[in-house]
Amino acid sequence: MEISYDSEPSDRKTIEAMKLTNEFASNPIIHFGAFDHNNVGDWIYPILWRKLTGYETAICGLTARQMPEYATMAIDSADSSIPVLVGGGDLLGSTSLYDFFKLPKWPAECGEGFRLKRKAVYASVGVPHSTSQSINGWIWARDYHSALNLPKWPDIVAPDMAVLSSKAFPVAESKQQVALVQSAFVSSETVPAIKQLMKEYEVQLISTTAWAGDAEAMSPVALALGLTVTVVPTVMELVSRIATAALVVAASMHANILAFSYGVPHLFPPTPFMSKIPGFLEVVGLPQHLALQSWKECDPARCISDPVLRERAQRMTLTAVKETVKALRIM
């Protein structure tokens, strides 16, 4: 199923109430993030922001680059007089945290991490480690772990913006008996666990974080199972695949957030500890057991798909988006 980011939102009144297109046409903003050098989870933010708010933005990354759905310009080339929206993503770490991405020379506009040297609005941002560095601007932290890692409490705490994906990109109710599996962290338990899933589902191995080597890591698993690993090239294809799946087992946080948004049962397979995973589960009210400690625990019966939790999370995030718009207006 193809999903266009020009699809009509399902919650028309809510979305239209947030649109301020005429004002934004004469008052543009810059939207900056890891859009050009990270995974498809990060690529969704500019598309989602525009869809939710009608806000036309100049999209900036670390460099100028043509992405599948849009082009980025280098943040160092951006007009310093235009207000800046930063995020989302796990952006407020130290610069050294991003070294393994093999990034280009760090922009002059940035201090540590993706903190801009000028005042900005930080939306749906994660803070992976405790920091004492102050941040010049308004902050929406995407979970309580991130909030506690900041030197002072952020302006708002609400789930990641991507929990609103199902409102922005609605799909027909046509679930397929497909289980999507993704992980860069495989073990001797991985193949037996997936074989169990194959008794109930058509298992599809997908790569959403090619920069982190998940396709390469899953190749031996694919060979053992007689499957192939599909690299998901665009965020809208990822949305389409997840929205129509019956189960998602993915180390990718945004694959899980998208599954949550569309009411698809989901699990995190075993990963090295990342605070963003328990942070996401906590802020939306899901139990921590959805982050598996072992592939042997990979049982769809453990999943929780609760529309009440989803509606609550989406209300919190819609409020955060509205507050972000207010913060941008007074920049």
mmCIF file of C-alpha atoms in Angstrom:
data_model
loop_
_atom_site.group_PDB
_atom_site.id
_atom_site.type_symbol
_atom_site.label_atom_id
_atom_site.label_comp_id
_atom_site.label_asym_id
_atom_site.label_seq_id
_atom_site.Cartn_x
_atom_site.Cartn_y
_atom_site.Cartn_z
ATOM 1 C CA MET A 1 0.000 0.000 0.000
ATOM 2 C CA GLU A 2 1.305 3.440 -0.932
ATOM 3 C CA ILE A 3 0.889 6.292 1.528
ATOM 4 C CA SER A 4 1.395 9.843 0.370
ATOM 5 C CA TYR A 5 2.269 12.540 2.841
ATOM 6 C CA ASP A 6 -0.420 14.574 1.103
ATOM 7 C CA SER A 7 -3.038 12.154 2.497
ATOM 8 C CA GLU A 8 -6.005 13.693 4.281
ATOM 9 C CA PRO A 9 -5.635 13.591 8.074
ATOM 10 C CA SER A 10 -8.276 11.540 9.889
ATOM 11 C CA ASP A 11 -8.733 14.104 12.652
ATOM 12 C CA ARG A 12 -9.491 17.021 10.372
ATOM 13 C CA LYS A 13 -10.796 19.469 13.002
ATOM 14 C CA THR A 14 -7.809 18.977 15.274
ATOM 15 C CA ILE A 15 -5.274 19.347 12.481
ATOM 16 C CA GLU A 16 -6.994 22.305 10.824
ATOM 17 C CA ALA A 17 -7.176 24.123 14.151
ATOM 18 C CA MET A 18 -3.379 24.026 14.299
ATOM 19 C CA LYS A 19 -2.785 25.292 10.777
ATOM 20 C CA LEU A 20 -1.564 28.854 10.419
ATOM 21 C CA THR A 21 -0.485 28.686 6.798
ATOM 22 C CA ASN A 22 -1.069 32.335 5.882
ATOM 23 C CA GLU A 23 1.020 33.556 8.791
ATOM 24 C CA PHE A 24 3.790 31.047 8.079
ATOM 25 C CA ALA A 25 3.965 32.008 4.412
ATOM 26 C CA SER A 26 5.159 35.454 5.408
ATOM 27 C CA ASN A 27 7.131 34.280 8.453
ATOM 28 C CA PRO A 28 9.216 31.263 7.413
ATOM 29 C CA ILE A 29 11.225 29.105 9.793
ATOM 30 C CA ILE A 30 14.194 26.761 9.552
ATOM 31 C CA HIS A 31 13.721 23.126 10.580
ATOM 32 C CA PHE A 32 17.051 21.585 11.611
ATOM 33 C CA GLY A 33 17.938 18.047 12.621
ATOM 34 C CA ALA A 34 19.793 14.847 11.777
ATOM 35 C CA PHE A 35 17.645 14.438 8.683
ATOM 36 C CA ASP A 36 20.524 13.991 6.244
ATOM 37 C CA HIS A 37 22.763 11.674 8.270
ATOM 38 C CA ASN A 38 20.581 9.380 10.330
ATOM 39 C CA ASN A 39 17.906 6.717 9.949
ATOM 40 C CA VAL A 40 14.410 6.836 8.505
ATOM 41 C CA GLY A 41 13.013 7.540 11.969
ATOM 42 C CA ASP A 42 14.646 10.963 11.826
ATOM 43 C CA TRP A 43 13.606 11.610 8.230
ATOM 44 C CA ILE A 44 9.932 11.652 9.200
ATOM 45 C CA TYR A 45 10.025 14.846 11.285
ATOM 46 C CA PRO A 46 9.989 17.523 8.540
ATOM 47 C CA ILE A 47 7.231 15.674 6.662
ATOM 48 C CA LEU A 48 5.192 15.151 9.817
ATOM 49 C CA TRP A 49 5.679 18.730 11.048
ATOM 50 C CA ARG A 50 4.483 20.195 7.754
ATOM 51 C CA LYS A 51 1.507 17.836 7.651
ATOM 52 C CA LEU A 52 0.390 18.562 11.208
ATOM 53 C CA THR A 53 0.814 22.334 11.160
ATOM 54 C CA GLY A 54 0.840 23.533 7.553
ATOM 55 C CA TYR A 55 4.118 25.203 8.483
ATOM 56 C CA GLU A 56 6.364 25.644 5.438
ATOM 57 C CA THR A 57 9.987 25.234 6.484
ATOM 58 C CA ALA A 58 13.466 25.463 5.050
ATOM 59 C CA ILE A 59 14.821 22.019 5.975
ATOM 60 C CA CYS A 60 18.404 22.016 7.208
ATOM 61 C CA GLY A 61 20.839 19.253 8.056
ATOM 62 C CA LEU A 62 24.550 19.101 8.691
ATOM 63 C CA THR A 63 25.129 19.388 4.940
ATOM 64 C CA ALA A 64 23.235 20.070 1.730
ATOM 65 C CA ARG A 65 21.801 16.773 0.500
ATOM 66 C CA GLN A 66 18.988 15.425 -1.655
ATOM 67 C CA MET A 67 16.897 13.043 0.430
ATOM 68 C CA PRO A 68 14.221 10.710 -0.967
ATOM 69 C CA GLU A 69 11.333 12.968 0.105
ATOM 70 C CA TYR A 70 12.987 16.386 0.358
ATOM 71 C CA ALA A 71 16.271 18.252 0.107
ATOM 72 C CA THR A 72 18.270 19.645 3.012
ATOM 73 C CA MET A 73 20.459 22.712 3.047
ATOM 74 C CA ALA A 74 23.486 23.068 5.321
ATOM 75 C CA ILE A 75 22.660 24.734 8.631
ATOM 76 C CA ASP A 76 25.753 26.927 8.244
ATOM 77 C CA SER A 77 24.184 28.382 5.077
ATOM 78 C CA ALA A 78 20.907 29.278 6.752
ATOM 79 C CA ASP A 79 19.764 32.846 7.378
ATOM 80 C CA SER A 80 20.666 33.667 10.985
ATOM 81 C CA SER A 81 17.660 35.992 11.315
ATOM 82 C CA ILE A 82 15.061 33.250 10.740
ATOM 83 C CA PRO A 83 13.615 31.355 13.749
ATOM 84 C CA VAL A 84 14.806 27.748 14.088
ATOM 85 C CA LEU A 85 12.932 24.602 15.054
ATOM 86 C CA VAL A 86 15.324 21.798 16.072
ATOM 87 C CA GLY A 87 14.177 18.183 16.156
ATOM 88 C CA GLY A 88 13.045 15.688 16.790
ATOM 89 C CA GLY A 89 15.578 12.996 17.474
ATOM 90 C CA ASP A 90 18.111 11.973 20.087
ATOM 91 C CA LEU A 91 19.909 15.276 19.535
ATOM 92 C CA LEU A 92 21.035 16.730 22.833
ATOM 93 C CA GLY A 93 24.042 14.496 23.444
ATOM 94 C CA SER A 94 27.718 15.385 23.186
ATOM 95 C CA THR A 95 29.296 15.806 19.754
ATOM 96 C CA SER A 96 31.473 12.734 20.372
ATOM 97 C CA LEU A 97 28.287 10.668 20.618
ATOM 98 C CA TYR A 98 27.832 11.091 16.871
ATOM 99 C CA ASP A 99 31.393 10.178 15.833
ATOM 100 C CA PHE A 100 30.468 6.668 14.714
ATOM 101 C CA PHE A 101 28.042 8.112 12.138
ATOM 102 C CA LYS A 102 31.118 9.216 10.115
ATOM 103 C CA LEU A 103 29.696 12.696 9.916
ATOM 104 C CA PRO A 104 31.186 15.642 8.022
ATOM 105 C CA LYS A 105 32.983 18.489 9.745
ATOM 106 C CA TRP A 106 30.758 19.705 12.592
ATOM 107 C CA PRO A 107 28.799 22.858 11.648
ATOM 108 C CA ALA A 108 30.026 26.188 12.976
ATOM 109 C CA GLU A 109 26.411 26.953 13.970
ATOM 110 C CA CYS A 110 26.412 24.051 16.462
ATOM 111 C CA GLY A 111 27.974 23.744 19.867
ATOM 112 C CA GLU A 112 27.837 20.369 21.575
ATOM 113 C CA GLY A 113 25.537 17.928 19.860
ATOM 114 C CA PHE A 114 22.832 19.652 17.865
ATOM 115 C CA ARG A 115 22.611 22.615 20.251
ATOM 116 C CA LEU A 116 22.592 25.775 18.198
ATOM 117 C CA LYS A 117 24.623 28.763 19.296
ATOM 118 C CA ARG A 118 21.573 30.951 18.786
ATOM 119 C CA LYS A 119 18.205 30.718 20.495
ATOM 120 C CA ALA A 120 15.966 27.993 19.088
ATOM 121 C CA VAL A 121 12.881 25.882 19.754
ATOM 122 C CA TYR A 122 13.744 22.213 20.432
ATOM 123 C CA ALA A 123 10.834 19.880 19.676
ATOM 124 C CA SER A 124 10.488 16.179 20.460
ATOM 125 C CA VAL A 125 14.151 15.876 21.419
ATOM 126 C CA GLY A 126 15.874 13.102 23.314
ATOM 127 C CA VAL A 127 18.707 13.660 25.787
ATOM 128 C CA PRO A 128 20.643 10.371 26.005
ATOM 129 C CA HIS A 129 23.027 11.315 28.824
ATOM 130 C CA SER A 130 23.063 13.734 31.741
ATOM 131 C CA THR A 131 24.338 17.167 30.743
ATOM 132 C CA SER A 132 25.130 20.309 32.710
ATOM 133 C CA GLN A 133 25.274 22.489 29.591
ATOM 134 C CA SER A 134 22.515 25.028 29.355
ATOM 135 C CA ILE A 135 20.460 25.218 26.177
ATOM 136 C CA ASN A 136 19.361 28.540 24.753
ATOM 137 C CA GLY A 137 15.738 28.061 23.896
ATOM 138 C CA TRP A 138 12.394 26.396 24.513
ATOM 139 C CA ILE A 139 12.435 22.607 24.951
ATOM 140 C CA TRP A 140 9.958 19.772 24.414
ATOM 141 C CA ALA A 141 11.601 16.620 25.816
ATOM 142 C CA ARG A 142 10.146 13.415 24.439
ATOM 143 C CA ASP A 143 10.376 11.386 27.679
ATOM 144 C CA TYR A 144 11.066 11.778 31.387
ATOM 145 C CA HIS A 145 14.524 10.186 31.156
ATOM 146 C CA SER A 146 15.508 12.991 28.790
ATOM 147 C CA ALA A 147 13.931 15.615 31.034
ATOM 148 C CA LEU A 148 15.947 14.397 34.002
ATOM 149 C CA ASN A 149 19.152 14.521 31.941
ATOM 150 C CA LEU A 150 18.770 18.258 31.338
ATOM 151 C CA PRO A 151 20.208 20.847 33.763
ATOM 152 C CA LYS A 152 16.687 22.205 34.323
ATOM 153 C CA TRP A 153 13.219 20.811 33.668
ATOM 154 C CA PRO A 154 12.089 21.375 30.049
ATOM 155 C CA ASP A 155 9.120 23.497 29.064
ATOM 156 C CA ILE A 156 7.037 20.416 28.269
ATOM 157 C CA VAL A 157 7.397 16.623 28.355
ATOM 158 C CA ALA A 158 5.323 14.653 25.862
ATOM 159 C CA PRO A 159 5.740 11.573 23.670
ATOM 160 C CA ASP A 160 7.665 11.681 20.411
ATOM 161 C CA MET A 161 5.994 13.572 17.568
ATOM 162 C CA ALA A 162 5.825 10.345 15.541
ATOM 163 C CA VAL A 163 2.976 9.025 17.733
ATOM 164 C CA LEU A 164 0.804 11.345 15.591
ATOM 165 C CA SER A 165 1.718 9.565 12.351
ATOM 166 C CA SER A 166 -1.606 7.727 12.154
ATOM 167 C CA LYS A 167 -3.440 11.075 12.347
ATOM 168 C CA ALA A 168 -1.289 12.632 9.646
ATOM 169 C CA PHE A 169 -1.114 9.581 7.347
ATOM 170 C CA PRO A 170 -4.276 7.500 7.833
ATOM 171 C CA VAL A 171 -4.554 4.046 6.270
ATOM 172 C CA ALA A 172 -7.440 1.701 5.611
ATOM 173 C CA GLU A 173 -7.994 -1.096 8.119
ATOM 174 C CA SER A 174 -6.342 -3.889 6.131
ATOM 175 C CA LYS A 175 -3.861 -5.702 8.365
ATOM 176 C CA GLN A 176 -1.805 -8.425 6.731
ATOM 177 C CA GLN A 177 -0.467 -11.455 8.611
ATOM 178 C CA VAL A 178 3.047 -10.047 8.274
ATOM 179 C CA ALA A 179 5.642 -9.751 11.030
ATOM 180 C CA LEU A 180 8.333 -7.155 10.381
ATOM 181 C CA VAL A 181 11.652 -7.904 12.080
ATOM 182 C CA GLN A 182 14.622 -5.528 12.395
ATOM 183 C CA SER A 183 17.685 -5.548 14.624
ATOM 184 C CA ALA A 184 21.391 -4.795 14.482
ATOM 185 C CA PHE A 185 21.849 -6.962 17.583
ATOM 186 C CA VAL A 186 21.469 -10.641 16.731
ATOM 187 C CA SER A 187 22.573 -13.698 18.710
ATOM 188 C CA SER A 188 22.368 -17.473 18.642
ATOM 189 C CA GLU A 189 18.773 -17.111 19.879
ATOM 190 C CA THR A 190 17.634 -14.951 16.971
ATOM 191 C CA VAL A 191 17.071 -17.627 14.323
ATOM 192 C CA PRO A 192 15.065 -19.977 16.595
ATOM 193 C CA ALA A 193 12.904 -17.048 17.744
ATOM 194 C CA ILE A 194 12.112 -15.986 14.181
ATOM 195 C CA LYS A 195 11.408 -19.582 13.171
ATOM 196 C CA GLN A 196 8.718 -19.609 15.848
ATOM 197 C CA LEU A 197 7.230 -16.428 14.386
ATOM 198 C CA MET A 198 7.239 -17.991 10.916
ATOM 199 C CA LYS A 199 4.712 -20.573 12.119
ATOM 200 C CA GLU A 200 2.110 -17.803 12.478
ATOM 201 C CA TYR A 201 3.319 -14.968 10.242
ATOM 202 C CA GLU A 202 4.910 -14.151 6.959
ATOM 203 C CA VAL A 203 8.181 -12.802 8.361
ATOM 204 C CA GLN A 204 9.876 -9.955 6.524
ATOM 205 C CA LEU A 205 13.345 -8.793 7.567
ATOM 206 C CA ILE A 206 13.732 -5.038 7.075
ATOM 207 C CA SER A 207 16.599 -2.593 7.475
ATOM 208 C CA THR A 208 15.711 0.872 8.753
ATOM 209 C CA THR A 209 19.127 1.945 10.040
ATOM 210 C CA ALA A 210 21.563 1.027 7.282
ATOM 211 C CA TRP A 211 24.129 3.460 8.739
ATOM 212 C CA ALA A 212 24.294 1.278 11.868
ATOM 213 C CA GLY A 213 24.794 -1.923 9.887
ATOM 214 C CA ASP A 214 21.504 -3.657 10.644
ATOM 215 C CA ALA A 215 21.251 -5.114 7.135
ATOM 216 C CA GLU A 216 24.743 -6.571 7.424
ATOM 217 C CA ALA A 217 24.027 -7.886 10.926
ATOM 218 C CA MET A 218 20.850 -9.631 9.770
ATOM 219 C CA SER A 219 22.383 -11.181 6.655
ATOM 220 C CA PRO A 220 23.465 -14.453 8.375
ATOM 221 C CA VAL A 221 19.998 -14.699 9.947
ATOM 222 C CA ALA A 222 18.382 -14.187 6.546
ATOM 223 C CA LEU A 223 20.598 -16.879 5.009
ATOM 224 C CA ALA A 224 19.723 -19.366 7.757
ATOM 225 C CA LEU A 225 16.002 -18.695 7.331
ATOM 226 C CA GLY A 226 15.945 -18.526 3.534
ATOM 227 C CA LEU A 227 14.842 -14.907 3.632
ATOM 228 C CA THR A 228 16.228 -11.632 2.322
ATOM 229 C CA VAL A 229 16.777 -8.311 4.084
ATOM 230 C CA THR A 230 14.885 -5.410 2.508
ATOM 231 C CA VAL A 231 16.426 -1.979 2.989
ATOM 232 C CA VAL A 232 13.540 0.451 3.502
ATOM 233 C CA PRO A 233 14.608 3.458 1.402
ATOM 234 C CA THR A 234 12.011 6.047 2.435
ATOM 235 C CA VAL A 235 10.121 6.910 5.549
ATOM 236 C CA MET A 236 6.747 6.749 3.793
ATOM 237 C CA GLU A 237 7.433 3.172 2.727
ATOM 238 C CA LEU A 238 8.301 2.356 6.337
ATOM 239 C CA VAL A 239 5.026 3.950 7.470
ATOM 240 C CA SER A 240 3.110 1.913 4.877
ATOM 241 C CA ARG A 241 4.735 -1.382 5.821
ATOM 242 C CA ILE A 242 4.242 -0.894 9.558
ATOM 243 C CA ALA A 243 0.697 0.452 9.333
ATOM 244 C CA THR A 244 -0.486 -2.691 7.532
ATOM 245 C CA ALA A 245 1.562 -5.273 9.471
ATOM 246 C CA ALA A 246 0.250 -7.622 12.144
ATOM 247 C CA LEU A 247 3.388 -7.494 14.314
ATOM 248 C CA VAL A 248 6.584 -5.431 14.541
ATOM 249 C CA VAL A 249 9.705 -6.732 16.318
ATOM 250 C CA ALA A 250 12.290 -3.981 15.924
ATOM 251 C CA ALA A 251 15.251 -2.474 17.721
ATOM 252 C CA SER A 252 14.439 0.783 15.910
ATOM 253 C CA MET A 253 12.592 3.036 18.339
ATOM 254 C CA HIS A 254 10.696 4.773 15.548
ATOM 255 C CA ALA A 255 9.542 1.480 14.071
ATOM 256 C CA ASN A 256 7.975 0.797 17.472
ATOM 257 C CA ILE A 257 6.546 4.316 17.743
ATOM 258 C CA LEU A 258 4.941 3.988 14.318
ATOM 259 C CA ALA A 259 3.523 0.582 15.275
ATOM 260 C CA PHE A 260 2.145 2.105 18.484
ATOM 261 C CA SER A 261 0.569 4.951 16.510
ATOM 262 C CA TYR A 262 -1.224 2.542 14.160
ATOM 263 C CA GLY A 263 -2.283 0.084 16.861
ATOM 264 C CA VAL A 264 0.071 -2.636 15.628
ATOM 265 C CA PRO A 265 1.442 -4.996 18.335
ATOM 266 C CA HIS A 266 5.169 -4.427 18.767
ATOM 267 C CA LEU A 267 8.226 -5.570 20.714
ATOM 268 C CA PHE A 268 11.819 -4.392 21.106
ATOM 269 C CA PRO A 269 14.242 -7.316 20.684
ATOM 270 C CA PRO A 270 17.301 -7.385 22.994
ATOM 271 C CA THR A 271 19.541 -4.343 22.542
ATOM 272 C CA PRO A 272 22.367 -2.725 24.486
ATOM 273 C CA PHE A 273 20.802 -0.359 27.014
ATOM 274 C CA MET A 274 19.494 2.833 25.458
ATOM 275 C CA SER A 275 17.540 5.167 27.741
ATOM 276 C CA LYS A 276 15.278 6.189 24.876
ATOM 277 C CA ILE A 277 13.618 2.757 24.784
ATOM 278 C CA PRO A 278 12.448 2.626 28.426
ATOM 279 C CA GLY A 279 11.815 6.368 28.117
ATOM 280 C CA PHE A 280 9.365 5.878 25.250
ATOM 281 C CA LEU A 281 7.590 2.983 26.966
ATOM 282 C CA GLU A 282 7.212 4.958 30.194
ATOM 283 C CA VAL A 283 5.925 8.206 28.690
ATOM 284 C CA VAL A 284 3.187 6.470 26.671
ATOM 285 C CA GLY A 285 2.255 4.166 29.569
ATOM 286 C CA LEU A 286 3.438 0.853 28.113
ATOM 287 C CA PRO A 287 5.056 -1.839 30.292
ATOM 288 C CA GLN A 288 8.825 -2.251 30.264
ATOM 289 C CA HIS A 289 8.530 -5.958 29.439
ATOM 290 C CA LEU A 290 7.970 -4.964 25.796
ATOM 291 C CA ALA A 291 11.747 -4.383 25.722
ATOM 292 C CA LEU A 292 12.842 -8.012 25.617
ATOM 293 C CA GLN A 293 15.843 -9.182 27.590
ATOM 294 C CA SER A 294 16.227 -12.279 25.419
ATOM 295 C CA TRP A 295 15.064 -13.409 21.987
ATOM 296 C CA LYS A 296 13.517 -16.377 23.826
ATOM 297 C CA GLU A 297 10.948 -13.900 25.183
ATOM 298 C CA CYS A 298 9.794 -13.008 21.650
ATOM 299 C CA ASP A 299 6.155 -13.934 22.093
ATOM 300 C CA PRO A 300 3.365 -11.896 20.433
ATOM 301 C CA ALA A 301 1.158 -12.744 23.420
ATOM 302 C CA ARG A 302 3.325 -10.351 25.481
ATOM 303 C CA CYS A 303 2.249 -7.390 23.325
ATOM 304 C CA ILE A 304 -0.002 -4.631 24.583
ATOM 305 C CA SER A 305 -2.127 -2.737 22.060
ATOM 306 C CA ASP A 306 -4.339 -0.369 24.034
ATOM 307 C CA PRO A 307 -6.317 2.327 22.186
ATOM 308 C CA VAL A 308 -6.788 4.266 25.447
ATOM 309 C CA LEU A 309 -3.016 4.583 25.903
ATOM 310 C CA ARG A 310 -2.612 5.569 22.257
ATOM 311 C CA GLU A 311 -5.299 8.266 22.464
ATOM 312 C CA ARG A 312 -3.773 9.633 25.675
ATOM 313 C CA ALA A 313 -0.295 9.780 24.124
ATOM 314 C CA GLN A 314 -1.627 11.487 21.010
ATOM 315 C CA ARG A 315 -3.461 14.112 23.078
ATOM 316 C CA MET A 316 -0.255 14.860 24.991
ATOM 317 C CA THR A 317 1.719 15.166 21.776
ATOM 318 C CA LEU A 318 -0.884 17.332 20.030
ATOM 319 C CA THR A 319 -0.669 19.681 23.017
ATOM 320 C CA ALA A 320 3.127 19.719 22.690
ATOM 321 C CA VAL A 321 2.883 20.568 18.985
ATOM 322 C CA LYS A 322 0.536 23.459 19.759
ATOM 323 C CA GLU A 323 2.894 24.734 22.464
ATOM 324 C CA THR A 324 5.799 24.464 20.021
ATOM 325 C CA VAL A 325 3.914 26.636 17.535
ATOM 326 C CA LYS A 326 3.342 29.230 20.266
ATOM 327 C CA ALA A 327 7.052 29.192 21.155
ATOM 328 C CA LEU A 328 8.005 29.725 17.508
ATOM 329 C CA ARG A 329 5.613 32.649 17.186
ATOM 330 C CA ILE A 330 7.461 34.623 19.842
ATOM 331 C CA MET A 331 10.996 33.736 18.732
#
